[in-house]
mmCIF file of C-alpha atoms and ligand atoms in Angstrom:
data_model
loop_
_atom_site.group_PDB
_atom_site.id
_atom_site.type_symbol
_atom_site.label_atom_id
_atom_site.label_comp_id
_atom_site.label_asym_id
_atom_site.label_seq_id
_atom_site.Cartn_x
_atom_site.Cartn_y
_atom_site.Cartn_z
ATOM 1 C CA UNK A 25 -13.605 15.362 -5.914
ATOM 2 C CA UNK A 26 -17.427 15.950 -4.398
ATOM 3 C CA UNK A 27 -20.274 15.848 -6.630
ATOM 4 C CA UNK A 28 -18.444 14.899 -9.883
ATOM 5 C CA UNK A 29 -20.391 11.451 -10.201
ATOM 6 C CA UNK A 30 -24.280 11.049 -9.976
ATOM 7 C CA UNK A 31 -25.483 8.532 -8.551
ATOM 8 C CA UNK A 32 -28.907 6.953 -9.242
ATOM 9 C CA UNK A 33 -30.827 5.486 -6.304
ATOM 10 C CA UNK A 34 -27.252 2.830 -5.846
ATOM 11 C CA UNK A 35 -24.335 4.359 -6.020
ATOM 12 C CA UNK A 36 -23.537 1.141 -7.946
ATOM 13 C CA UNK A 37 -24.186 3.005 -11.298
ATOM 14 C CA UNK A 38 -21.406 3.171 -14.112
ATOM 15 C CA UNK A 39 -19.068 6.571 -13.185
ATOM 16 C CA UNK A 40 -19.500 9.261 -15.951
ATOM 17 C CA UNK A 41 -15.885 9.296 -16.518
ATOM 18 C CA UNK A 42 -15.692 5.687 -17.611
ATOM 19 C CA UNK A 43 -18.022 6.472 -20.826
ATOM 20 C CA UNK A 44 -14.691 7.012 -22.386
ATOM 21 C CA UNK A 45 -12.014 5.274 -22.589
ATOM 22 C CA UNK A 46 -8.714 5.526 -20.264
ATOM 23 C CA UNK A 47 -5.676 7.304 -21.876
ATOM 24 C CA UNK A 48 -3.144 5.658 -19.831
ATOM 25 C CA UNK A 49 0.234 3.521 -21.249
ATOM 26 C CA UNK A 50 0.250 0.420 -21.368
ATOM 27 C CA UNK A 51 3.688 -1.194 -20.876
ATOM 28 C CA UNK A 52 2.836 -4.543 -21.247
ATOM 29 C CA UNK A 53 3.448 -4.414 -24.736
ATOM 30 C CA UNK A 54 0.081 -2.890 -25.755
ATOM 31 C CA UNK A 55 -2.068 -5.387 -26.665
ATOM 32 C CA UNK A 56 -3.892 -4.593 -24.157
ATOM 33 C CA UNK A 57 -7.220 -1.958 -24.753
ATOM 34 C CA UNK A 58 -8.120 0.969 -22.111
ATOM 35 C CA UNK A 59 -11.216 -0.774 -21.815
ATOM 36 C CA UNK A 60 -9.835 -3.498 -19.822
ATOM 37 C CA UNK A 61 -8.259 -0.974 -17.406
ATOM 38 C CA UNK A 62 -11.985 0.630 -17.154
ATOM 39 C CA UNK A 63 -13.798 -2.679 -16.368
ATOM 40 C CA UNK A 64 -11.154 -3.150 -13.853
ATOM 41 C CA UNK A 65 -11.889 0.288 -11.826
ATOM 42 C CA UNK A 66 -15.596 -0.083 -12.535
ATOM 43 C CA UNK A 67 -15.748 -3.321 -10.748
ATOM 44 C CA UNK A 68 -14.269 -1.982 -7.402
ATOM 45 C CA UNK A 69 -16.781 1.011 -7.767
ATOM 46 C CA UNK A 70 -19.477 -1.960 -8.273
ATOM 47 C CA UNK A 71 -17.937 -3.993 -5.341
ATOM 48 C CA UNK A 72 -17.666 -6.745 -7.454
ATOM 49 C CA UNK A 73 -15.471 -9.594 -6.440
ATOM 50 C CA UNK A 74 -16.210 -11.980 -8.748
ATOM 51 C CA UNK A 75 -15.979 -9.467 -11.601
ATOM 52 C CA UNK A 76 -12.640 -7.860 -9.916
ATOM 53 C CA UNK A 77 -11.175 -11.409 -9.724
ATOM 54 C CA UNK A 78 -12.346 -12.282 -13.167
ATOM 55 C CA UNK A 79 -10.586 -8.954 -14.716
ATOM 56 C CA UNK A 80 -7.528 -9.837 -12.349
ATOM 57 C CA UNK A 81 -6.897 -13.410 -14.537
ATOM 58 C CA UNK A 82 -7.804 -11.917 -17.777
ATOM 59 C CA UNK A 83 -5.217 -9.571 -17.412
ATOM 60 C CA UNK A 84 -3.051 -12.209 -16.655
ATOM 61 C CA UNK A 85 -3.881 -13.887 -19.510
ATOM 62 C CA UNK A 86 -2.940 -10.929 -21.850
ATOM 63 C CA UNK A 87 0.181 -10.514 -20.330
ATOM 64 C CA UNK A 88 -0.236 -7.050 -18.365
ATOM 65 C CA UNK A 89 1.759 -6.721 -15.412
ATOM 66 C CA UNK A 90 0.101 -7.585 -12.119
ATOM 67 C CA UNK A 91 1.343 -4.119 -10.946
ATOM 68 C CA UNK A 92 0.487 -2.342 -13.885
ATOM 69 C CA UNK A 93 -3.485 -3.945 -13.162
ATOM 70 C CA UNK A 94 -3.082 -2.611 -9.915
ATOM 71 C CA UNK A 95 -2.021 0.811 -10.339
ATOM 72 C CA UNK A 96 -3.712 1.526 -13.868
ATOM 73 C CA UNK A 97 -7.109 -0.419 -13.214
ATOM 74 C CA UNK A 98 -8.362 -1.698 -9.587
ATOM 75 C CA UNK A 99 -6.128 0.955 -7.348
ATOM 76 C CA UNK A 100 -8.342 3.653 -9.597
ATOM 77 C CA UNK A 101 -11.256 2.512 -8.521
ATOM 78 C CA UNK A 102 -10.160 1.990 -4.697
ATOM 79 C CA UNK A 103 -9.506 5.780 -4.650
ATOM 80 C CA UNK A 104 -12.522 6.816 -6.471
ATOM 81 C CA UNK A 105 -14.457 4.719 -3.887
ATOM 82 C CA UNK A 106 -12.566 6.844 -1.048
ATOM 83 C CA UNK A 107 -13.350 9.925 -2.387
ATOM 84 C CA UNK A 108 -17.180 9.233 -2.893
ATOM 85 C CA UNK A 109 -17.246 7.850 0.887
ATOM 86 C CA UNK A 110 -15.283 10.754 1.646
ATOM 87 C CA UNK A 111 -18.187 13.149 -0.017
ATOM 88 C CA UNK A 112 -20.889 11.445 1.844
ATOM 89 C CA UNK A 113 -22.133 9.637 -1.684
ATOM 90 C CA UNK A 114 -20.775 6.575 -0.884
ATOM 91 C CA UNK A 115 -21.834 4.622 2.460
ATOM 92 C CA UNK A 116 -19.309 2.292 4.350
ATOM 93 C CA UNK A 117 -21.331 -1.124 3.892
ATOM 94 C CA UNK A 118 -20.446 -0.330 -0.011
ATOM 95 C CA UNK A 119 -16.864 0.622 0.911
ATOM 96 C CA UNK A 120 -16.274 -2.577 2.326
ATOM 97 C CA UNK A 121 -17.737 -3.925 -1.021
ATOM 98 C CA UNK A 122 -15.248 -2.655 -2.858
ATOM 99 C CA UNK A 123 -12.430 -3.476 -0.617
ATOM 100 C CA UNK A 124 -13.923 -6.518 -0.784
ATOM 101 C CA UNK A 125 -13.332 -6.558 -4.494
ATOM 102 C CA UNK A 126 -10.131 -4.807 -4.308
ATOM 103 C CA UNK A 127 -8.713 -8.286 -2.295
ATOM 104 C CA UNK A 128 -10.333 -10.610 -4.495
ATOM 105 C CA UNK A 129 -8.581 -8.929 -7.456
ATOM 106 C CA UNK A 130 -5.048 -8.813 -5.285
ATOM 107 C CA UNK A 131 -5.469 -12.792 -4.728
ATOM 108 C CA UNK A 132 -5.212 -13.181 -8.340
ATOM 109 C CA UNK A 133 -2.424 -10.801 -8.855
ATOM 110 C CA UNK A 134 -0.021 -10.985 -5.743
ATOM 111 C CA UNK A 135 1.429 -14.749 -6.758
ATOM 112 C CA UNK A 136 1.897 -13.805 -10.365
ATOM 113 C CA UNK A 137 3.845 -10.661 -8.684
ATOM 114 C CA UNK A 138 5.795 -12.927 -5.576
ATOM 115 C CA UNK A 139 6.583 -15.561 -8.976
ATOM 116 C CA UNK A 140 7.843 -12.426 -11.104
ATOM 117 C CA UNK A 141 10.233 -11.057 -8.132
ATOM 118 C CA UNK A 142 13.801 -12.870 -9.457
ATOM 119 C CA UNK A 143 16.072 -10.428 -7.719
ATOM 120 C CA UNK A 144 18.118 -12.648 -5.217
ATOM 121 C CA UNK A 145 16.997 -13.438 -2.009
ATOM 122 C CA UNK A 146 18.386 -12.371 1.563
ATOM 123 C CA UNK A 147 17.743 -8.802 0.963
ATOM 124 C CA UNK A 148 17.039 -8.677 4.605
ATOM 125 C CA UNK A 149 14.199 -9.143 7.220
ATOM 126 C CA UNK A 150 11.292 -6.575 7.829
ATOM 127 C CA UNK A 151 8.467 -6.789 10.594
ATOM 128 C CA UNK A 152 5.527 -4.958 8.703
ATOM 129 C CA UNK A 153 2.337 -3.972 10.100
ATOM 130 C CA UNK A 154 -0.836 -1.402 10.415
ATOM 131 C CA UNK A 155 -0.554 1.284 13.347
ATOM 132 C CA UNK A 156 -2.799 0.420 16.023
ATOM 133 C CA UNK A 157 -6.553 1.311 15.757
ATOM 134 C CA UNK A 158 -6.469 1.047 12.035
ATOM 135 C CA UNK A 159 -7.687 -2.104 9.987
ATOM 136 C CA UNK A 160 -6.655 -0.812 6.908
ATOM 137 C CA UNK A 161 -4.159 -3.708 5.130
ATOM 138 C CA UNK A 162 -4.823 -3.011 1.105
ATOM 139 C CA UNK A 163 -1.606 -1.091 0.754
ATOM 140 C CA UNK A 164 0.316 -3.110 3.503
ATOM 141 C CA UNK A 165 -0.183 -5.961 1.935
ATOM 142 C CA UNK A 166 0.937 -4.410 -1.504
ATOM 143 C CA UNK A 167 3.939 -3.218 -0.075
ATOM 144 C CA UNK A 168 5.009 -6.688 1.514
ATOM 145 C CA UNK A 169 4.307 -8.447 -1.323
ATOM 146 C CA UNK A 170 6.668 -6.335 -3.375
ATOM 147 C CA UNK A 171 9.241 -6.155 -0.958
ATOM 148 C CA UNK A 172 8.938 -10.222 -0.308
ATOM 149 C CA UNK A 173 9.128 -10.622 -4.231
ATOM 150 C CA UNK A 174 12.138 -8.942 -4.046
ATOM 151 C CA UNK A 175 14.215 -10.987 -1.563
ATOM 152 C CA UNK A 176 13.009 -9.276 1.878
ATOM 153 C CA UNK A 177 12.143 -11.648 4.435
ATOM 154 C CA UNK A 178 8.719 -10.229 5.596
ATOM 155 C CA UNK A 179 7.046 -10.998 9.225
ATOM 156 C CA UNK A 180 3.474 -9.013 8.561
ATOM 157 C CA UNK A 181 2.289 -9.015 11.941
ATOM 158 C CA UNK A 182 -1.216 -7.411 10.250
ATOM 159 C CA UNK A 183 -3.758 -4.741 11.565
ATOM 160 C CA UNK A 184 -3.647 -2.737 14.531
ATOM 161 C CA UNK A 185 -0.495 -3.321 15.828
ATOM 162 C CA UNK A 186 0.083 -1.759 19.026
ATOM 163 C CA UNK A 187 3.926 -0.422 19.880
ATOM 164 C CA UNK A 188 4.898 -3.194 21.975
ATOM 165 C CA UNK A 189 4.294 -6.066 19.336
ATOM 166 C CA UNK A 190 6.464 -4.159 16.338
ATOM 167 C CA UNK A 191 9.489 -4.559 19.286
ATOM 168 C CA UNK A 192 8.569 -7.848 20.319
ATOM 169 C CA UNK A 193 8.632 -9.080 16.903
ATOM 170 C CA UNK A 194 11.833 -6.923 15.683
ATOM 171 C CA UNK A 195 13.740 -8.459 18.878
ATOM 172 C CA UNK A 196 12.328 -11.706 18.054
ATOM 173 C CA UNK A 197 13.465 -11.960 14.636
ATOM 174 C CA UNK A 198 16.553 -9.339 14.802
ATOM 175 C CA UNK A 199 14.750 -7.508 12.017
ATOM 176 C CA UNK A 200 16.629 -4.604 10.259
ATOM 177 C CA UNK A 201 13.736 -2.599 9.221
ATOM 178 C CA UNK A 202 10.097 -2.134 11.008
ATOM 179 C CA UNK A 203 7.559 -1.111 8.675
ATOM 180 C CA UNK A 204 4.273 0.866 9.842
ATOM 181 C CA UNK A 205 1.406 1.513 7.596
ATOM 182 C CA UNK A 206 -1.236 4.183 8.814
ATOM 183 C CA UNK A 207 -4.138 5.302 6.207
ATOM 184 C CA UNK A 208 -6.140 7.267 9.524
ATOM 185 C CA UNK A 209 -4.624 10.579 10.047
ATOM 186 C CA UNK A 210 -5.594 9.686 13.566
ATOM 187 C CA UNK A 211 -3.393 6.582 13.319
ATOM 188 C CA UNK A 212 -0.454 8.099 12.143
ATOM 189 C CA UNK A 213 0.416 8.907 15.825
ATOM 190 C CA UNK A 214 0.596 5.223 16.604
ATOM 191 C CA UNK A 215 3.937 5.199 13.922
ATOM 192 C CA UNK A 216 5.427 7.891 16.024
ATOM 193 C CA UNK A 217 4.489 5.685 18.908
ATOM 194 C CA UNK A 218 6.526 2.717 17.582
ATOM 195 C CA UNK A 219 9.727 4.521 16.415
ATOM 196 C CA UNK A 220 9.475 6.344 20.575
ATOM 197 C CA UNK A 221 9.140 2.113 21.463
ATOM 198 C CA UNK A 222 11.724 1.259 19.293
ATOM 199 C CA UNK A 223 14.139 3.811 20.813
ATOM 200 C CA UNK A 224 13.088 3.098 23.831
ATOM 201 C CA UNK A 225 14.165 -0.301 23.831
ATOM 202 C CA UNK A 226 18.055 0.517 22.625
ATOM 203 C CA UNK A 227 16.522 -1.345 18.750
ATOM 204 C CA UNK A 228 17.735 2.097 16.878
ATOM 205 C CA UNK A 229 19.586 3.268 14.912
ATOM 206 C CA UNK A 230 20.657 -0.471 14.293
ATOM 207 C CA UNK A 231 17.064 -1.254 13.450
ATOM 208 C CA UNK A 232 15.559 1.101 10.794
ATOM 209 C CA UNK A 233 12.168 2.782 10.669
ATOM 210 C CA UNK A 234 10.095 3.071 7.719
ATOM 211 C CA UNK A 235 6.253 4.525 6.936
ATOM 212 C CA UNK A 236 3.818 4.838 4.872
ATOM 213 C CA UNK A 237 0.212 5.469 4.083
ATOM 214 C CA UNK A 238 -2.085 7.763 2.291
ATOM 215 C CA UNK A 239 -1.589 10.763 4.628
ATOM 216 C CA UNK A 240 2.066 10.300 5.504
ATOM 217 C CA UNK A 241 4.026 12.900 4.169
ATOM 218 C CA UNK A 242 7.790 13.251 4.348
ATOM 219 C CA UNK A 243 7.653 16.408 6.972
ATOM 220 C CA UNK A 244 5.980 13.547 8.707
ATOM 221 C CA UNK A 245 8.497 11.287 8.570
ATOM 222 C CA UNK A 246 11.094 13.839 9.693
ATOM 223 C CA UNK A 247 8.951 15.261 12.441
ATOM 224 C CA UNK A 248 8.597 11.888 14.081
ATOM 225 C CA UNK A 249 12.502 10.693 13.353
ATOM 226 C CA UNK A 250 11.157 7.753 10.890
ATOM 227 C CA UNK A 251 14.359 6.476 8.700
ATOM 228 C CA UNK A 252 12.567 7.257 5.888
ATOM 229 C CA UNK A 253 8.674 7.029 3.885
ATOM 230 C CA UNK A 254 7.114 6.335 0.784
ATOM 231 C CA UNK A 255 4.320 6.932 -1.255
ATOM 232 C CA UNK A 256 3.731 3.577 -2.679
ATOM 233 C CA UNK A 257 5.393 -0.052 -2.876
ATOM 234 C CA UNK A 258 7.354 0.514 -5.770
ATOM 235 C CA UNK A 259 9.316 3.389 -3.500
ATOM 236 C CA UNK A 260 9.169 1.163 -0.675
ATOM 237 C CA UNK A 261 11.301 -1.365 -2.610
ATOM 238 C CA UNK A 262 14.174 1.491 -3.068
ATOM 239 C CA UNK A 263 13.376 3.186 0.434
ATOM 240 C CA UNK A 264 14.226 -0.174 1.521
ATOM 241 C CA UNK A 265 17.097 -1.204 -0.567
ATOM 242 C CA UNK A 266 18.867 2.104 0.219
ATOM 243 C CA UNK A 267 18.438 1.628 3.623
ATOM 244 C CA UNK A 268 19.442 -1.752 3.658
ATOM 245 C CA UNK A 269 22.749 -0.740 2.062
ATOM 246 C CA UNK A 270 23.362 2.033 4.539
ATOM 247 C CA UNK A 271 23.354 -0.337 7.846
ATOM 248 C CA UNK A 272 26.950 -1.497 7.695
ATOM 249 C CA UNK A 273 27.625 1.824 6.083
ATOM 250 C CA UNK A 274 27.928 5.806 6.726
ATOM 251 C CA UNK A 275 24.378 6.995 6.656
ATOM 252 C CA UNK A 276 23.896 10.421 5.158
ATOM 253 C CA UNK A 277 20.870 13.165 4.865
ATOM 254 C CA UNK A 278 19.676 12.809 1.462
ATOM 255 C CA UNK A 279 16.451 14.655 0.478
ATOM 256 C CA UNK A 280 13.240 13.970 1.691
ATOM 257 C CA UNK A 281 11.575 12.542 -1.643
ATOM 258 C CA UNK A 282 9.744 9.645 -1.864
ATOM 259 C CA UNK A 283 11.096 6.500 -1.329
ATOM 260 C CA UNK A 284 14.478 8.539 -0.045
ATOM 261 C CA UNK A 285 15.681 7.506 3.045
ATOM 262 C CA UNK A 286 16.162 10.255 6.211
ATOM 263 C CA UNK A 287 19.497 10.530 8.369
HETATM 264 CO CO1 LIG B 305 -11.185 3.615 5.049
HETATM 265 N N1 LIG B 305 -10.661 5.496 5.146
HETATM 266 N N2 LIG B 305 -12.098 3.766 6.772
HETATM 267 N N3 LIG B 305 -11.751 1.793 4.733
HETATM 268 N N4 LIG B 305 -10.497 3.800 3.306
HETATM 269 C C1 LIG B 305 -9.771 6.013 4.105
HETATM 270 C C2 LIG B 305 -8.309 5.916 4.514
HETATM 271 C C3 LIG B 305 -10.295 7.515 3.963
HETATM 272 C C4 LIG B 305 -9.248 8.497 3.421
HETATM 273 C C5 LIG B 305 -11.586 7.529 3.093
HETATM 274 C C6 LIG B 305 -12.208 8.902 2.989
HETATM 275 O O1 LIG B 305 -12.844 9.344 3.906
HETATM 276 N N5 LIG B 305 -12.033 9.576 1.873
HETATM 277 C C7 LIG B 305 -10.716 7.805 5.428
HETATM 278 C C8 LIG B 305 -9.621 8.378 6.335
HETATM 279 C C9 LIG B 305 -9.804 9.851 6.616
HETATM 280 C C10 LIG B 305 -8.729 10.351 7.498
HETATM 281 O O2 LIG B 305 -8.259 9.754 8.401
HETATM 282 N N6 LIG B 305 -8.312 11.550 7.207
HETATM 283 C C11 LIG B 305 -11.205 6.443 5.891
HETATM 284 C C12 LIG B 305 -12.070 6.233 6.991
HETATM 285 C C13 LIG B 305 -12.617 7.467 7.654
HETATM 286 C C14 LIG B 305 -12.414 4.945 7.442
HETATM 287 C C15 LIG B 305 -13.289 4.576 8.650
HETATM 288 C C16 LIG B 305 -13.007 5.394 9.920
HETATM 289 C C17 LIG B 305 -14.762 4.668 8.216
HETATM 290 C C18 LIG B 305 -15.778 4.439 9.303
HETATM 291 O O3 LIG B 305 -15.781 3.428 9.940
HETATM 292 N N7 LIG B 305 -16.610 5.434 9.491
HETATM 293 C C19 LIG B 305 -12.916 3.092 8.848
HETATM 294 C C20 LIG B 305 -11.676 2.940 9.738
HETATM 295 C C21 LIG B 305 -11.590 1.624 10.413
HETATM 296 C C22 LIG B 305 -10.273 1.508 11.153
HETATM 297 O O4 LIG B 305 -9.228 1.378 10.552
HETATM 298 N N8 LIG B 305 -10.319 1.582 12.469
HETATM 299 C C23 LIG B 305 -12.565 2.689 7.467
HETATM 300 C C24 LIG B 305 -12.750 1.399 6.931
HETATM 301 C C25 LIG B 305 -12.421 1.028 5.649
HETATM 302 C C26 LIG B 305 -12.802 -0.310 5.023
HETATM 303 C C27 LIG B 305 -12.799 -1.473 6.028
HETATM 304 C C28 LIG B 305 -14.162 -0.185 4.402
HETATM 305 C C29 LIG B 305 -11.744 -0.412 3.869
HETATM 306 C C30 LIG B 305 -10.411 -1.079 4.318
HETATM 307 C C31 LIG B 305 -10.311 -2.520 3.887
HETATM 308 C C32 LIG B 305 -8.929 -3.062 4.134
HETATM 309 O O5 LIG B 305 -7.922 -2.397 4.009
HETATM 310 N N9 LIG B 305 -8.914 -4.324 4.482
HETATM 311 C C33 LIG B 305 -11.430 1.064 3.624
HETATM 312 C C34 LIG B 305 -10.847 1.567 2.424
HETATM 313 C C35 LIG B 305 -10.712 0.569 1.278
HETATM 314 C C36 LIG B 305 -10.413 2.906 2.297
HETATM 315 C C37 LIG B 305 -9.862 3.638 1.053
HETATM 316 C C38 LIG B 305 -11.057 3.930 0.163
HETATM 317 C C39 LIG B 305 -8.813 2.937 0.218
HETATM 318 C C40 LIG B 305 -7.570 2.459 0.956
HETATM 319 C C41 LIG B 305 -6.817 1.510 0.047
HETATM 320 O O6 LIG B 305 -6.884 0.311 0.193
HETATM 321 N N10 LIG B 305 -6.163 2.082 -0.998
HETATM 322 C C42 LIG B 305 -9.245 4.942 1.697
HETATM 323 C C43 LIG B 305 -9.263 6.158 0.769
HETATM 324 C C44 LIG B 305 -7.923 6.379 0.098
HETATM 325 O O7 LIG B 305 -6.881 6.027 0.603
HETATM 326 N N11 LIG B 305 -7.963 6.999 -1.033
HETATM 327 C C45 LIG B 305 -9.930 4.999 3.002
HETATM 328 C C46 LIG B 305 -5.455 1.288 -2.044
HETATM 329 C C47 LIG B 305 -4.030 0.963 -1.571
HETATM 330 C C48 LIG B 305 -3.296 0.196 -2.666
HETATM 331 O O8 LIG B 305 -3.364 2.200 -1.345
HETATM 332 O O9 LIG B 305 -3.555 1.980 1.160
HETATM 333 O O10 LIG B 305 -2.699 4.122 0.120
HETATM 334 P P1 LIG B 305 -2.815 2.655 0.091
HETATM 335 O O11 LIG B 305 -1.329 2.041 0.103
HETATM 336 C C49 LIG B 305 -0.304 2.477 -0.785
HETATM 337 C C50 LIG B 305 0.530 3.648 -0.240
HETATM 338 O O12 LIG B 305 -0.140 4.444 0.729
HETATM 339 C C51 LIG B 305 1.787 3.007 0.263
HETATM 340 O O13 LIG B 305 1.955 1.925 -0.628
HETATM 341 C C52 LIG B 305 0.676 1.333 -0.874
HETATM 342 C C53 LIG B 305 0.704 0.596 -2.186
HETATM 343 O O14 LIG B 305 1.072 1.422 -3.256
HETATM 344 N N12 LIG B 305 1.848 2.472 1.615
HETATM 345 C C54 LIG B 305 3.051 2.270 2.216
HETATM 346 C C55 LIG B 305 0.887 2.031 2.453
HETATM 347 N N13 LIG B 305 1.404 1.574 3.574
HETATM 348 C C56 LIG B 305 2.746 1.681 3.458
HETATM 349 C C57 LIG B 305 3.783 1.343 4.334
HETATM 350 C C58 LIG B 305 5.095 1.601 3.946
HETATM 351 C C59 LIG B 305 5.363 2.194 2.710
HETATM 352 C C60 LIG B 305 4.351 2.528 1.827
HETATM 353 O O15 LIG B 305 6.146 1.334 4.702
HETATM 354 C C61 LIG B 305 5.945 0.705 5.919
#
């Protein structure tokens, strides 16, 4: 939303909304105050990463869920970032601050979510990557760290991955999902580029397709015959469970909700 924040002279100035506190649950048993949650999102407005990493092991400490930091506190403050960029009040060298802060916070956090993943392991193997021409690897990275925590074998090939090296690397390691992340609505077309290379090369339907990203919508998904999308990592577990489950099995059109897989 334009123009709801003012910025004085830095856009590193506290965000109106954060004068109060957050009314969001806490499931990690509640011992934990808003204000925690606020210092967290204020930090990646501040591009902070000292701060952000700080916040990251106090929550720790108090027991919150490393997801529940990420989704209630530092993901918050990612998005509010976006938005301000997006309005022109924001400039990209302080973007990448708070990127950089979002990472430094996600250091902390992603072992203490890979230790918490018990379900068993052998889920299956997925090549996971950004579309080519886009660096973005925040949410990626998210997403294979849930999906590794919970028994999925994950080759992350990284950023801008062009069509070629998703096959290469699903041939390689007889994958049975490839994963591509786009966050540029001009790089979605590079995940319709890499489910035409998959085909292509005789991987599919054997091999599933998967997407996701800010933009990505499910008419998305269908219109470029992806397996199925989601809207964060949490639905990428199930997207990918389901589909895992389907691969020896008769695959069926379900809806096109998140995490729901396409036939
Ligand atoms: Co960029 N950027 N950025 N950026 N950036 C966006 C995407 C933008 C919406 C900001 C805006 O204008 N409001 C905008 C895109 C506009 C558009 O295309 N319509 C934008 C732009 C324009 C750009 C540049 C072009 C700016 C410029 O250079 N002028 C440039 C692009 C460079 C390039 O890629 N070629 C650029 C650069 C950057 C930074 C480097 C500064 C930094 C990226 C740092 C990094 O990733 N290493 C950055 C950031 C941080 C953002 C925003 C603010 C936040 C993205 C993020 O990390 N979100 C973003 C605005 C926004 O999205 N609100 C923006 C947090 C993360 C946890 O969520 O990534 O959505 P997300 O991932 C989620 C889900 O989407 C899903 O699960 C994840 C976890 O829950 N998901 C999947 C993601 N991938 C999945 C894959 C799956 C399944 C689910 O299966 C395979």
């Amino acid at each position: 939303m334009c123009g709801g924040a003012q910025f004085s002279g830095s856009r590193r100035s506290k965000i109106p909304f954060l004068t109060g506190s957050i009314q969001k649950p806490i499931s990690a048993g509640g011992s934990v105050s808003d204000p925690l949650f606020g210092a967290m999102l204020q930090s990646i407005i501040d591009g902070a990463p000292d701060k952000a990493a700080e916040l990251a092991q106090q929550a720790l400490a108090k027991g919150v869920d490393p997801l529940e930091a990420v989704n209630l506190g530092f993901a918050v403050g990612i998005t509010f970032a976006g938005e301000q960029f997006g309005c022109g009040e924001m400039f990209l060298p302080d973007l990448l601050a708070s990127a950089e802060a979002m990472k430094a916070a996600l250091k902390i956090l992603e072992p203490e979510m890979l230790k918490r993943g018990s379900e068993r392991k052998g889920r299956g193997k997925i090549v996971l990557g950004t579309a080519r021409g886009d660096i973005h690897d925040i949410g990626k990275n998210l997403v294979a760290t849930i999906l590794s925590a919970s028994g999925f074998q994950i080759f992350d090939l990284g950023t801008s991955v062009t069509p070629e090296q998703f096959v290469a690397k699903a041939k390689e390691v007889d994958a049975d999902i490839v994963g591509v992340s786009a966050l540029l609505t001009t790089t979605m077309a590079g995940q319709k580029a890499v489910i035409e290379a998959l085909d292509r090369n005789g991987l599919r339907p054997r091999v599933k397709a998967i997407i996701g990203g800010a933009a990505v919508t499910s008419k998305w998904a269908a219109e470029i015959g992806a397996d199925g999308y989601s809207r964060n990592a949490i639905d990428a577990l199930e997207l990918a469970k389901n589909l895992m489950s389907k691969v020896v099995g008769k695959v069926t059109r379900k809806d096109m909700n998140k995490g729901t897989a396409l036939a």
